[in-house]
Amino acid sequence: MLRTARTAVTAAAEEATRLPIDTILVGDCIDHMNALPAGSVDLIFADPPYNLQLEQSLTRPDQSKVDAVDDDWDKFDSFAHYDAFTRAWLKAARRVLKPDGALWVIGSYHNIFRVGSALQDLDFWMLNDIVWRKANPMPNFRGTRFTNAHETLIWAAKSQKSRVTFNYEAMKLANDDTQMRSDWLFPICTGAERLKDEADDKVHPTQKPEALLFRILNATTKPGDIVLDPFFGTGTTGAVARKLGRHFIGIEREDTYVSAARKRIASIRPSVFEALQSVTPKRKETRIPFGSLIEQGLIEPGTQLFDLTKRYSAMVRADGSLVSGSHQGSIHKVGALVQGAEACNGWTFWHYDQNGRVVPIDDLRTGVRAKLDLLSA
Amino acid sequence: MLRTARTAVTAAAEEATRLPIDTILVGDCIDHMNALPAGSVDLIFADPPYNLQLEQSLTRPDQSKVDAVDDDWDKFDSFAHYDAFTRAWLKAARRVLKPDGALWVIGSYHNIFRVGSALQDLDFWMLNDIVWRKANPMPNFRGTRFTNAHETLIWAAKSQKSRVTFNYEAMKLANDDTQMRSDWLFPICTGAERLKDEADDKVHPTQKPEALLFRILNATTKPGDIVLDPFFGTGTTGAVARKLGRHFIGIEREDTYVSAARKRIASIRPSVFEALQSVTPKRKETRIPFGSLIEQGLIEPGTQLFDLTKRYSAMVRADGSLVSGSHQGSIHKVGALVQGAEACNGWTFWHYDQNGRVVPIDDLRTGVRAKLDLLSA
DNA sequence: TGAATCAATGAATCCTGAC
DNA sequence: TGTCAGGATTCATTGATTC
């Protein structure tokens, strides 16, 4: 009798801890997370709705319309509603995490401050905020702000005393033997990687690049770990987990996304090594804008520049523009204008007086570049 | 009697609106801000305490101690206290801003999510979050996290309807003619720029580089604007403001910082006036109605206009309107109608035949504008 | 076949002054 | 306060089309 009871209990416990590994659960993420056993997953990656608040439609300068994120799942009545939603899914997420588990969230300035505050309030322990610098962001078409060229990720442990996985050496190796920094450069998801439907439209408006998930899983999980994604979408997390020999649990409400994700993941052939290679971004020559020389105090506003023959001259203004007579603009533009030429490389055309020596401004750029590369290498 | 009263009132009003320009107020920033007249400053730059939670002291691999931020002013008992403090100073800051004013805050993951949420709750309107990528950050000595290589800034307008200053063209030009992005690369403040005391210790633990403020003031203020910094520290904001021909109001509690800042700012040589002028944005150029070109005989009534591909054409009428088939109206309206587009810039869309050369009508406008500006100069 | 050109597009809180 | 209309505004990448 006793033995039978114990067996039943053990079986129930086993049943309860048997996780729906490498599958997608369809439905609300809070309900599904609450149905999972507590303390059962190693990592959570979450890409929740951003709560964008778009007022009107936006057109490009060529009058084409920007295909905005206007899906119902991104609509919230107020910050209060968004906060309630955020706290609810974070609470459920925290429960399902192992004691030494950690969580990643990605967001933009519309929502990330709400999410970050909620995380702290719920006793998650922040480890890093990470900046995903987009190599090819959408420009600001109206010329009213800085190009929105990044998104923010937060990496947080379940609690202050969690001993989370961090593959420091692997990250350092992947970054030419220097510590991986908190700013990551990746292109947005386009081309063959971007899932399209029969009509050749994007299946999901905000599909994340696999390279981003590669780095995250490589950095903060071990092979065989279980990664939960409560906003699975078209399954980038699952695809990368499979490639890297990690297990995933996806939760997604929309049937369209679920079926696209299933098809996508089924076709993945795990191949760790090559995938890892593609993660390392190639080092490009650091670009130094002329304005940064002034910002850094290497050229003072008011400095006179001239060409090698001293036929033309121009004055440097604080904003990085040059003036020469009625001409004004960038070093290149004014260089072209004074000569009546179509184009001009201002870096080699313009010179300044360095203690009596006539030196091209390009020399300053070379110096700054060398210093920057040295510092960030 | 009445006259005297009115005079007194006027004097009081004048007294109240007389701002403590280019000075440092010593004491609590909330008290001082509340004593300033409402709606009186153009921009606020704030570098509040970060609420760093260093559990124990940090040691480098060689066992030397890291001089971490552990000053009293950075201690808060809990997030609740920090939030209360944040809301209090942000409220005071919002009151003192002009209706079209804006605010910058800088922070790290320890505090920026609290600050960002508070901003949104207080009806500030976020314009961008900006990432300052440090060229030479402090490494993570323990190898337990990613190198903390950036800080976050938030640029927010006083309200959603504020028309804030943004020198788009100047930023674009300073960035080699492409839009300035939201990720900025600057070295941290070291070397000669870093203020040191007699013992050769740094005067302030978190002195910001002038390059950062240079970009901020260049991007979001005009010459002569008033910039308030409620956490003035050693006065980077004041130093850059003075260099760039902007006014500052600094507020700082610590005498050590105040005296260092005063000395620092007194030694600054402001830029010459001409160097502070910036490129004129197209939006601000003298408006030339199309009709005036006809009035001035530059285009004759009856002239045929066409687009660059010669797919569409229209005729100029004496009153400055165009006709194309059944369409008629302004150059913009007809340009849009013939293409079936929502909008169209007629100045660049429509061309005319100038002795066999196809020239946009905008070239005529440019000529007229130059002549007009010459006359009025 | 290859080079040159054109077209499409991506998490976007995206105008401003006159009446 | 709103309405109306002038007219200003884009970067990197991919893939298709043309030369």
Coordinates of N, CA, C and O in Angstrom, one line a residue, chain B residues 52-115:
Chain B
L52 N 24.3 53.0 -8.0 CA 25.1 51.7 -8.2 C 25.0 50.9 -7.0 O 25.1 51.4 -5.8
Q53 N 24.9 49.6 -7.2 CA 24.8 48.7 -6.0 C 26.0 47.8 -6.0 O 26.0 46.6 -6.5
L54 N 27.1 48.3 -5.5 CA 28.3 47.5 -5.3 C 28.3 46.8 -4.0 O 28.3 47.4 -3.0
E55 N 28.2 45.5 -4.1 CA 28.0 44.7 -2.8 C 29.3 44.7 -2.0 O 29.3 45.0 -0.8
Q56 N 30.4 44.4 -2.6 CA 31.6 44.5 -1.9 C 32.6 45.2 -2.8 O 32.3 45.5 -4.0
S57 N 33.7 45.6 -2.3 CA 34.7 46.4 -3.1 C 35.3 45.5 -4.2 O 35.5 44.3 -4.0
L58 N 35.5 46.1 -5.3 CA 36.1 45.4 -6.5 C 37.6 45.4 -6.4 O 38.2 46.3 -6.0
T59 N 38.2 44.2 -6.8 CA 39.6 44.2 -6.9 C 40.0 43.7 -8.3 O 39.3 42.9 -8.9
R60 N 41.1 44.3 -8.8 CA 41.6 43.9 -10.1 C 42.3 42.6 -10.0 O 42.6 42.2 -8.8
P61 N 42.6 41.9 -11.1 CA 43.3 40.6 -11.0 C 44.6 40.7 -10.2 O 45.1 39.8 -9.5
D62 N 45.3 41.9 -10.2 CA 46.5 42.1 -9.5 C 46.3 42.5 -8.0 O 47.2 42.9 -7.3
Q63 N 45.0 42.4 -7.6 CA 44.6 42.7 -6.2 C 44.6 44.2 -5.9 O 44.4 44.5 -4.7
S64 N 44.9 45.0 -6.8 CA 44.8 46.5 -6.5 C 43.3 46.8 -6.5 O 42.5 46.2 -7.1
K65 N 43.0 47.8 -5.7 CA 41.6 48.1 -5.5 C 41.0 49.1 -6.5 O 41.7 50.0 -6.9
V66 N 39.9 48.8 -7.0 CA 39.2 49.7 -8.0 C 38.6 50.9 -7.2 O 37.8 50.6 -6.3
D67 N 38.8 52.1 -7.7 CA 38.3 53.2 -7.0 C 36.8 53.4 -7.5 O 36.6 54.2 -8.4
A68 N 36.0 52.7 -6.9 CA 34.6 52.6 -7.4 C 33.8 53.8 -6.9 O 34.2 54.5 -6.0
V69 N 32.6 54.0 -7.5 CA 31.7 55.1 -7.0 C 31.0 54.6 -5.7 O 30.1 53.8 -5.7
D70 N 31.5 55.1 -4.6 CA 30.8 54.8 -3.3 C 30.6 56.0 -2.5 O 30.5 55.9 -1.3
D71 N 30.5 57.1 -3.2 CA 30.3 58.4 -2.4 C 28.9 58.4 -1.8 O 28.0 57.7 -2.3
D72 N 28.7 59.1 -0.8 CA 27.4 59.2 -0.1 C 26.2 59.5 -1.0 O 25.1 59.0 -0.9
W73 N 26.5 60.5 -2.0 CA 25.4 60.9 -2.8 C 24.9 59.8 -3.7 O 23.9 60.0 -4.4
D74 N 25.5 58.7 -3.8 CA 25.1 57.6 -4.7 C 24.4 56.5 -3.9 O 24.2 55.4 -4.4
K75 N 24.1 56.7 -2.7 CA 23.5 55.7 -1.9 C 22.0 55.8 -1.7 O 21.5 56.9 -1.3
F76 N 21.3 54.9 -2.1 CA 19.8 54.9 -1.9 C 19.4 53.6 -1.3 O 19.9 52.5 -1.6
D77 N 18.5 53.7 -0.3 CA 18.1 52.5 0.4 C 17.4 51.5 -0.5 O 17.6 50.3 -0.3
S78 N 16.7 51.9 -1.4 CA 15.9 51.0 -2.2 C 15.5 51.6 -3.5 O 15.7 52.8 -3.7
F79 N 14.9 50.8 -4.3 CA 14.4 51.4 -5.6 C 13.3 52.4 -5.3 O 13.2 53.4 -6.0
A80 N 12.5 52.2 -4.2 CA 11.4 53.1 -3.9 C 12.0 54.5 -3.6 O 11.5 55.5 -4.1
H81 N 13.1 54.6 -2.9 CA 13.7 55.9 -2.6 C 14.2 56.5 -3.8 O 14.1 57.7 -4.1
Y82 N 14.9 55.7 -4.6 CA 15.5 56.2 -5.8 C 14.4 56.8 -6.8 O 14.5 57.8 -7.4
D83 N 13.3 56.0 -6.9 CA 12.1 56.4 -7.7 C 11.6 57.8 -7.2 O 11.3 58.6 -8.0
A84 N 11.4 57.9 -5.9 CA 10.8 59.1 -5.3 C 11.8 60.3 -5.7 O 11.3 61.4 -6.1
F85 N 13.0 60.1 -5.5 CA 14.0 61.1 -5.8 C 13.9 61.5 -7.3 O 13.9 62.7 -7.6
T86 N 13.9 60.5 -8.1 CA 13.9 60.7 -9.6 C 12.6 61.5 -10.0 O 12.7 62.5 -10.7
R87 N 11.5 61.1 -9.5 CA 10.2 61.8 -9.8 C 10.3 63.2 -9.3 O 9.8 64.1 -10.0
A88 N 10.8 63.4 -8.2 CA 10.9 64.8 -7.6 C 11.7 65.7 -8.5 O 11.3 66.8 -8.8
W89 N 12.9 65.3 -8.9 CA 13.7 66.2 -9.6 C 13.2 66.3 -11.1 O 13.3 67.4 -11.7
L90 N 12.6 65.2 -11.6 CA 12.1 65.3 -13.0 C 10.9 66.3 -13.0 O 10.7 67.0 -14.0
K91 N 10.1 66.3 -12.0 CA 8.9 67.2 -11.9 C 9.4 68.6 -11.9 O 8.9 69.5 -12.6
A92 N 10.4 68.9 -11.0 CA 10.9 70.2 -10.9 C 11.5 70.6 -12.3 O 11.4 71.8 -12.7
A93 N 12.2 69.7 -12.9 CA 12.8 70.0 -14.2 C 11.8 70.3 -15.2 O 12.0 71.2 -16.0
R94 N 10.7 69.6 -15.2 CA 9.7 69.8 -16.2 C 9.1 71.2 -16.1 O 8.7 71.8 -17.1
R95 N 8.9 71.6 -14.9 CA 8.2 72.9 -14.6 C 9.1 74.0 -15.2 O 8.6 75.0 -15.8
V96 N 10.4 73.9 -15.0 CA 11.3 75.0 -15.4 C 11.6 75.0 -16.9 O 12.1 76.0 -17.4
L97 N 11.2 74.0 -17.6 CA 11.4 73.9 -19.1 C 10.4 74.8 -19.8 O 9.2 74.9 -19.4
K98 N 10.9 75.4 -20.9 CA 9.9 76.1 -21.8 C 9.0 75.0 -22.5 O 9.4 73.8 -22.5
P99 N 7.9 75.5 -23.0 CA 6.9 74.5 -23.6 C 7.6 73.7 -24.7 O 7.3 72.5 -24.8
D100 N 8.5 74.3 -25.4 CA 9.2 73.5 -26.5 C 10.6 73.0 -26.1 O 11.4 72.7 -26.9
G101 N 10.7 73.0 -24.8 CA 12.0 72.5 -24.2 C 12.2 71.0 -24.3 O 11.2 70.3 -24.5
A102 N 13.4 70.6 -24.0 CA 13.7 69.2 -24.0 C 14.7 68.9 -22.9 O 15.3 69.8 -22.3
L103 N 14.8 67.6 -22.6 CA 15.7 67.1 -21.5 C 16.5 65.9 -22.0 O 16.0 65.1 -22.7
W104 N 17.8 65.9 -21.5 CA 18.6 64.7 -21.7 C 19.0 64.2 -20.3 O 19.2 64.9 -19.4
V105 N 18.9 62.9 -20.2 CA 19.4 62.2 -19.0 C 20.4 61.1 -19.4 O 20.2 60.4 -20.4
I106 N 21.4 60.9 -18.6 CA 22.4 59.9 -18.9 C 22.4 58.9 -17.7 O 22.2 59.3 -16.6
G107 N 22.5 57.6 -18.0 CA 22.5 56.7 -16.9 C 23.0 55.3 -17.4 O 23.4 55.1 -18.5
S108 N 23.1 54.4 -16.5 CA 23.5 53.0 -16.8 C 22.4 52.1 -16.4 O 21.3 52.5 -16.0
Y109 N 22.6 50.8 -16.6 CA 21.5 49.9 -16.3 C 21.0 49.9 -14.9 O 19.9 49.4 -14.6
H110 N 21.8 50.4 -14.0 CA 21.4 50.5 -12.6 C 20.2 51.4 -12.4 O 19.4 51.2 -11.5
N111 N 20.2 52.5 -13.1 CA 19.2 53.5 -12.9 C 18.4 53.9 -14.1 O 17.3 54.5 -13.9
I112 N 18.8 53.6 -15.3 CA 18.2 54.3 -16.5 C 16.8 53.8 -16.7 O 15.9 54.5 -17.2
F113 N 16.5 52.5 -16.3 CA 15.1 52.0 -16.5 C 14.2 52.7 -15.5 O 13.0 53.0 -15.9
R114 N 14.6 53.0 -14.3 CA 13.8 53.8 -13.4 C 13.5 55.2 -14.0 O 12.4 55.7 -14.0
V115 N 14.6 55.8 -14.4 CA 14.5 57.2 -15.0 C 13.6 57.2 -16.2 O 12.7 58.1 -16.3

